[in-house]
Amino acid sequence: QVRLVESGGGLVQPGGSLRLSCAASGSIASINAMAWYRQAPGKQRELVAALTRGTSTYYADSVKGRFTISSDNAQNTVYLQMNSLKPEDTAVYYCNNAGAYSYPWGQGTQVTVSS
């Protein structure tokens, strides 16, 4: 069974940075085909960044140039480096499969951007 554990969130001032981690265990297809999603209060979950097989990446327009997704095959971990954070980035961040199906969702990690 797949288990996803997100960490690294917190409270940060606008313009600050955070690095999120997602440790995956179990039978995932590929750590290089994972994505980060986020859900703000009262809003639907949205795709933020994704890795596709190989070196391709996808970023939502709202985070392009500020966020970077990466993975560590040896650690079976996917990361999200978030720079120049804005209040509108406040949300619970989750990792999951980048494809059409989802693994069981983890608990997510809260990111709050506020002065």
JSON list of C-alpha atoms in Angstrom, two decimals:
[
{"chain": "A", "resi": 1, "resn": "GLN", "atom": "CA", "xyz": [0.00, 0.00, 0.00]},
{"chain": "A", "resi": 2, "resn": "VAL", "atom": "CA", "xyz": [1.28, 3.44, -0.91]},
{"chain": "A", "resi": 3, "resn": "ARG", "atom": "CA", "xyz": [1.89, 5.91, 1.89]},
{"chain": "A", "resi": 4, "resn": "LEU", "atom": "CA", "xyz": [2.72, 9.57, 1.28]},
{"chain": "A", "resi": 5, "resn": "VAL", "atom": "CA", "xyz": [4.04, 11.75, 4.10]},
{"chain": "A", "resi": 6, "resn": "GLU", "atom": "CA", "xyz": [4.41, 15.47, 3.48]},
{"chain": "A", "resi": 7, "resn": "SER", "atom": "CA", "xyz": [6.50, 17.77, 5.67]},
{"chain": "A", "resi": 8, "resn": "GLY", "atom": "CA", "xyz": [8.28, 21.11, 5.69]},
{"chain": "A", "resi": 9, "resn": "GLY", "atom": "CA", "xyz": [5.38, 23.52, 5.89]},
{"chain": "A", "resi": 10, "resn": "GLY", "atom": "CA", "xyz": [5.09, 26.40, 8.31]},
{"chain": "A", "resi": 11, "resn": "LEU", "atom": "CA", "xyz": [4.50, 30.10, 8.77]},
{"chain": "A", "resi": 12, "resn": "VAL", "atom": "CA", "xyz": [6.63, 32.37, 6.60]},
{"chain": "A", "resi": 13, "resn": "GLN", "atom": "CA", "xyz": [6.58, 36.06, 5.74]},
{"chain": "A", "resi": 14, "resn": "PRO", "atom": "CA", "xyz": [5.82, 37.23, 2.21]},
{"chain": "A", "resi": 15, "resn": "GLY", "atom": "CA", "xyz": [8.94, 36.93, 0.10]},
{"chain": "A", "resi": 16, "resn": "GLY", "atom": "CA", "xyz": [10.25, 34.04, 2.17]},
{"chain": "A", "resi": 17, "resn": "SER", "atom": "CA", "xyz": [11.08, 30.47, 1.19]},
{"chain": "A", "resi": 18, "resn": "LEU", "atom": "CA", "xyz": [10.15, 26.96, 2.25]},
{"chain": "A", "resi": 19, "resn": "ARG", "atom": "CA", "xyz": [11.16, 23.52, 1.06]},
{"chain": "A", "resi": 20, "resn": "LEU", "atom": "CA", "xyz": [8.51, 20.83, 1.21]},
{"chain": "A", "resi": 21, "resn": "SER", "atom": "CA", "xyz": [9.31, 17.14, 1.25]},
{"chain": "A", "resi": 22, "resn": "CYS", "atom": "CA", "xyz": [7.17, 14.14, 0.39]},
{"chain": "A", "resi": 23, "resn": "ALA", "atom": "CA", "xyz": [8.39, 10.72, 1.44]},
{"chain": "A", "resi": 24, "resn": "ALA", "atom": "CA", "xyz": [6.78, 7.92, -0.51]},
{"chain": "A", "resi": 25, "resn": "SER", "atom": "CA", "xyz": [6.64, 4.26, 0.51]},
{"chain": "A", "resi": 26, "resn": "GLY", "atom": "CA", "xyz": [4.96, 1.26, -1.01]},
{"chain": "A", "resi": 27, "resn": "SER", "atom": "CA", "xyz": [4.33, 0.40, -4.64]},
{"chain": "A", "resi": 28, "resn": "ILE", "atom": "CA", "xyz": [4.41, 3.74, -6.42]},
{"chain": "A", "resi": 29, "resn": "ALA", "atom": "CA", "xyz": [4.90, 3.67, -10.17]},
{"chain": "A", "resi": 30, "resn": "SER", "atom": "CA", "xyz": [7.77, 6.16, -10.16]},
{"chain": "A", "resi": 31, "resn": "ILE", "atom": "CA", "xyz": [9.02, 8.90, -7.87]},
{"chain": "A", "resi": 32, "resn": "ASN", "atom": "CA", "xyz": [9.74, 10.77, -11.10]},
{"chain": "A", "resi": 33, "resn": "ALA", "atom": "CA", "xyz": [6.04, 10.90, -11.99]},
{"chain": "A", "resi": 34, "resn": "MET", "atom": "CA", "xyz": [4.79, 12.71, -8.91]},
{"chain": "A", "resi": 35, "resn": "ALA", "atom": "CA", "xyz": [3.18, 16.08, -8.37]},
{"chain": "A", "resi": 36, "resn": "TRP", "atom": "CA", "xyz": [2.42, 18.66, -5.74]},
{"chain": "A", "resi": 37, "resn": "TYR", "atom": "CA", "xyz": [-1.11, 19.89, -5.21]},
{"chain": "A", "resi": 38, "resn": "ARG", "atom": "CA", "xyz": [-2.55, 22.47, -2.84]},
{"chain": "A", "resi": 39, "resn": "GLN", "atom": "CA", "xyz": [-5.91, 23.29, -1.36]},
{"chain": "A", "resi": 40, "resn": "ALA", "atom": "CA", "xyz": [-6.73, 26.67, 0.10]},
{"chain": "A", "resi": 41, "resn": "PRO", "atom": "CA", "xyz": [-9.70, 27.16, 2.44]},
{"chain": "A", "resi": 42, "resn": "GLY", "atom": "CA", "xyz": [-12.95, 27.14, 0.50]},
{"chain": "A", "resi": 43, "resn": "LYS", "atom": "CA", "xyz": [-11.25, 26.22, -2.77]},
{"chain": "A", "resi": 44, "resn": "GLN", "atom": "CA", "xyz": [-10.76, 23.07, -4.78]},
{"chain": "A", "resi": 45, "resn": "ARG", "atom": "CA", "xyz": [-7.50, 21.21, -4.75]},
{"chain": "A", "resi": 46, "resn": "GLU", "atom": "CA", "xyz": [-5.27, 22.39, -7.60]},
{"chain": "A", "resi": 47, "resn": "LEU", "atom": "CA", "xyz": [-2.17, 21.08, -9.32]},
{"chain": "A", "resi": 48, "resn": "VAL", "atom": "CA", "xyz": [0.87, 23.20, -8.52]},
{"chain": "A", "resi": 49, "resn": "ALA", "atom": "CA", "xyz": [3.82, 21.37, -10.06]},
{"chain": "A", "resi": 50, "resn": "ALA", "atom": "CA", "xyz": [4.50, 17.98, -11.59]},
{"chain": "A", "resi": 51, "resn": "LEU", "atom": "CA", "xyz": [7.31, 15.74, -12.70]},
{"chain": "A", "resi": 52, "resn": "THR", "atom": "CA", "xyz": [6.77, 13.51, -15.67]},
{"chain": "A", "resi": 53, "resn": "ARG", "atom": "CA", "xyz": [8.90, 10.53, -16.58]},
{"chain": "A", "resi": 54, "resn": "GLY", "atom": "CA", "xyz": [12.34, 11.75, -17.49]},
{"chain": "A", "resi": 55, "resn": "THR", "atom": "CA", "xyz": [13.15, 15.38, -16.91]},
{"chain": "A", "resi": 56, "resn": "SER", "atom": "CA", "xyz": [9.94, 17.13, -17.93]},
{"chain": "A", "resi": 57, "resn": "THR", "atom": "CA", "xyz": [8.23, 19.43, -15.45]},
{"chain": "A", "resi": 58, "resn": "TYR", "atom": "CA", "xyz": [4.95, 21.32, -15.28]},
{"chain": "A", "resi": 59, "resn": "TYR", "atom": "CA", "xyz": [4.17, 24.41, -13.23]},
{"chain": "A", "resi": 60, "resn": "ALA", "atom": "CA", "xyz": [0.93, 26.27, -12.74]},
{"chain": "A", "resi": 61, "resn": "ASP", "atom": "CA", "xyz": [1.16, 29.80, -14.07]},
{"chain": "A", "resi": 62, "resn": "SER", "atom": "CA", "xyz": [0.70, 31.18, -10.58]},
{"chain": "A", "resi": 63, "resn": "VAL", "atom": "CA", "xyz": [3.94, 29.58, -9.33]},
{"chain": "A", "resi": 64, "resn": "LYS", "atom": "CA", "xyz": [6.08, 29.54, -12.47]},
{"chain": "A", "resi": 65, "resn": "GLY", "atom": "CA", "xyz": [9.51, 31.00, -11.82]},
{"chain": "A", "resi": 66, "resn": "ARG", "atom": "CA", "xyz": [9.08, 30.76, -8.03]},
{"chain": "A", "resi": 67, "resn": "PHE", "atom": "CA", "xyz": [8.61, 27.04, -7.30]},
{"chain": "A", "resi": 68, "resn": "THR", "atom": "CA", "xyz": [10.85, 24.14, -8.30]},
{"chain": "A", "resi": 69, "resn": "ILE", "atom": "CA", "xyz": [9.90, 20.46, -8.13]},
{"chain": "A", "resi": 70, "resn": "SER", "atom": "CA", "xyz": [12.58, 17.79, -7.87]},
{"chain": "A", "resi": 71, "resn": "SER", "atom": "CA", "xyz": [13.03, 14.21, -6.73]},
{"chain": "A", "resi": 72, "resn": "ASP", "atom": "CA", "xyz": [15.58, 11.95, -5.08]},
{"chain": "A", "resi": 73, "resn": "ASN", "atom": "CA", "xyz": [15.31, 8.39, -6.34]},
{"chain": "A", "resi": 74, "resn": "ALA", "atom": "CA", "xyz": [17.51, 6.97, -3.61]},
{"chain": "A", "resi": 75, "resn": "GLN", "atom": "CA", "xyz": [15.34, 8.53, -0.89]},
{"chain": "A", "resi": 76, "resn": "ASN", "atom": "CA", "xyz": [12.05, 7.97, -2.74]},
{"chain": "A", "resi": 77, "resn": "THR", "atom": "CA", "xyz": [11.27, 11.57, -1.96]},
{"chain": "A", "resi": 78, "resn": "VAL", "atom": "CA", "xyz": [9.90, 14.45, -3.99]},
{"chain": "A", "resi": 79, "resn": "TYR", "atom": "CA", "xyz": [10.57, 18.07, -3.05]},
{"chain": "A", "resi": 80, "resn": "LEU", "atom": "CA", "xyz": [9.01, 21.44, -3.71]},
{"chain": "A", "resi": 81, "resn": "GLN", "atom": "CA", "xyz": [11.27, 24.45, -3.28]},
{"chain": "A", "resi": 82, "resn": "MET", "atom": "CA", "xyz": [9.11, 27.53, -2.87]},
{"chain": "A", "resi": 83, "resn": "ASN", "atom": "CA", "xyz": [10.67, 30.98, -3.16]},
{"chain": "A", "resi": 84, "resn": "SER", "atom": "CA", "xyz": [9.21, 34.49, -3.18]},
{"chain": "A", "resi": 85, "resn": "LEU", "atom": "CA", "xyz": [6.16, 33.23, -1.35]},
{"chain": "A", "resi": 86, "resn": "LYS", "atom": "CA", "xyz": [2.96, 35.25, -1.50]},
{"chain": "A", "resi": 87, "resn": "PRO", "atom": "CA", "xyz": [-0.09, 35.29, 0.80]},
{"chain": "A", "resi": 88, "resn": "GLU", "atom": "CA", "xyz": [-2.08, 33.60, -1.98]},
{"chain": "A", "resi": 89, "resn": "ASP", "atom": "CA", "xyz": [0.24, 30.59, -1.69]},
{"chain": "A", "resi": 90, "resn": "THR", "atom": "CA", "xyz": [-1.34, 29.85, 1.70]},
{"chain": "A", "resi": 91, "resn": "ALA", "atom": "CA", "xyz": [-2.82, 26.35, 1.53]},
{"chain": "A", "resi": 92, "resn": "VAL", "atom": "CA", "xyz": [-2.39, 22.74, 2.59]},
{"chain": "A", "resi": 93, "resn": "TYR", "atom": "CA", "xyz": [0.11, 21.15, 0.23]},
{"chain": "A", "resi": 94, "resn": "TYR", "atom": "CA", "xyz": [-0.10, 17.50, -0.82]},
{"chain": "A", "resi": 95, "resn": "CYS", "atom": "CA", "xyz": [1.92, 15.24, -3.05]},
{"chain": "A", "resi": 96, "resn": "ASN", "atom": "CA", "xyz": [0.45, 12.48, -5.21]},
{"chain": "A", "resi": 97, "resn": "ASN", "atom": "CA", "xyz": [0.70, 10.80, -8.56]},
{"chain": "A", "resi": 98, "resn": "ALA", "atom": "CA", "xyz": [1.01, 13.11, -11.55]},
{"chain": "A", "resi": 99, "resn": "GLY", "atom": "CA", "xyz": [-1.09, 10.83, -13.73]},
{"chain": "A", "resi": 100, "resn": "ALA", "atom": "CA", "xyz": [-4.78, 10.05, -14.03]},
{"chain": "A", "resi": 101, "resn": "TYR", "atom": "CA", "xyz": [-5.12, 7.99, -10.86]},
{"chain": "A", "resi": 102, "resn": "SER", "atom": "CA", "xyz": [-4.37, 8.98, -7.27]},
{"chain": "A", "resi": 103, "resn": "TYR", "atom": "CA", "xyz": [-2.71, 7.17, -4.43]},
{"chain": "A", "resi": 104, "resn": "PRO", "atom": "CA", "xyz": [-4.27, 7.49, -0.96]},
{"chain": "A", "resi": 105, "resn": "TRP", "atom": "CA", "xyz": [-3.80, 11.10, 0.04]},
{"chain": "A", "resi": 106, "resn": "GLY", "atom": "CA", "xyz": [-1.48, 11.96, 2.88]},
{"chain": "A", "resi": 107, "resn": "GLN", "atom": "CA", "xyz": [-2.22, 14.44, 5.63]},
{"chain": "A", "resi": 108, "resn": "GLY", "atom": "CA", "xyz": [-0.60, 17.30, 3.75]},
{"chain": "A", "resi": 109, "resn": "THR", "atom": "CA", "xyz": [1.52, 20.09, 5.17]},
{"chain": "A", "resi": 110, "resn": "GLN", "atom": "CA", "xyz": [0.19, 23.55, 5.99]},
{"chain": "A", "resi": 111, "resn": "VAL", "atom": "CA", "xyz": [1.89, 26.55, 4.40]},
{"chain": "A", "resi": 112, "resn": "THR", "atom": "CA", "xyz": [0.87, 29.95, 5.72]},
{"chain": "A", "resi": 113, "resn": "VAL", "atom": "CA", "xyz": [2.29, 33.11, 4.18]},
{"chain": "A", "resi": 114, "resn": "SER", "atom": "CA", "xyz": [1.57, 36.11, 6.33]},
{"chain": "A", "resi": 115, "resn": "SER", "atom": "CA", "xyz": [3.25, 39.13, 7.86]}
]
